[in-house]
Short mmCIF file of C-alpha atoms in Angstrom, two decimals:
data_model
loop_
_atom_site.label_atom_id
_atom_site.label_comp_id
_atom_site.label_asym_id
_atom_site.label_seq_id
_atom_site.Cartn_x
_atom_site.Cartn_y
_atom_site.Cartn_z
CA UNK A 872 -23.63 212.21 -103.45
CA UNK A 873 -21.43 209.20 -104.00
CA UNK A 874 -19.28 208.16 -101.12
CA UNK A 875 -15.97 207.34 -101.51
CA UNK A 876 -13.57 205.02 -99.96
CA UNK A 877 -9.97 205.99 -98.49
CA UNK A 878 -7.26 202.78 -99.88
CA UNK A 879 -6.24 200.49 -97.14
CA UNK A 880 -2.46 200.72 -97.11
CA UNK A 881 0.09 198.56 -94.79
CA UNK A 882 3.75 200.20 -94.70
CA UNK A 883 5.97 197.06 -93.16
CA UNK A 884 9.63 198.60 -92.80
CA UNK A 885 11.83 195.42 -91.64
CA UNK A 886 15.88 196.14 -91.69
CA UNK A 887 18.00 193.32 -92.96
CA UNK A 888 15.30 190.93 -94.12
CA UNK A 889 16.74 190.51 -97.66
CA UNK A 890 15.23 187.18 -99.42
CA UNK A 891 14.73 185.91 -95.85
CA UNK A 892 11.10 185.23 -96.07
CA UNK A 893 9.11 182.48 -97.32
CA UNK A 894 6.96 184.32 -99.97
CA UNK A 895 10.83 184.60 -101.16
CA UNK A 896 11.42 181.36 -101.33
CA UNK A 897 13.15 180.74 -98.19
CA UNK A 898 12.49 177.18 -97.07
CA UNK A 899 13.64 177.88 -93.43
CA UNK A 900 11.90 181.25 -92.86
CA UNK A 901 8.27 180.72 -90.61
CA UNK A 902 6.75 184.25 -92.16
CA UNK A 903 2.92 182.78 -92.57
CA UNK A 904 1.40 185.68 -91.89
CA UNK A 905 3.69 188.15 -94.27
CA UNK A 906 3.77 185.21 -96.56
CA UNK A 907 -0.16 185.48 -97.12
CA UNK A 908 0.02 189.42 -97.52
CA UNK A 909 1.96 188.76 -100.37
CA UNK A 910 -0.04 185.78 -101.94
CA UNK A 911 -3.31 188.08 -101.22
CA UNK A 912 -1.64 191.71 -101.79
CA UNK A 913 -1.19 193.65 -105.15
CA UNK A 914 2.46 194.19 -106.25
#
């Protein structure tokens, strides 16, 4: 029987964030880690 695999999925709920994050393009926002979520992440 071929095992299957569940999706890994990360809900991040943030209020008022708008474009303030650098994967945004926000040159004083210090997001590295949510910044490399996106780079690595699908869309």
């Amino acid at each position: 029987m071929a095992q299957t695999t569940q999706p890994n999925i990360l809900l991040i709920i943030g209020e008022d964030t708008g474009i303030h994050l650098g994967c945004y393009g926000d040159p004083d926002a210090r997001t590295p880690h949510l910044d490399q979520l996106a780079a690595e992440g699908l869309r």
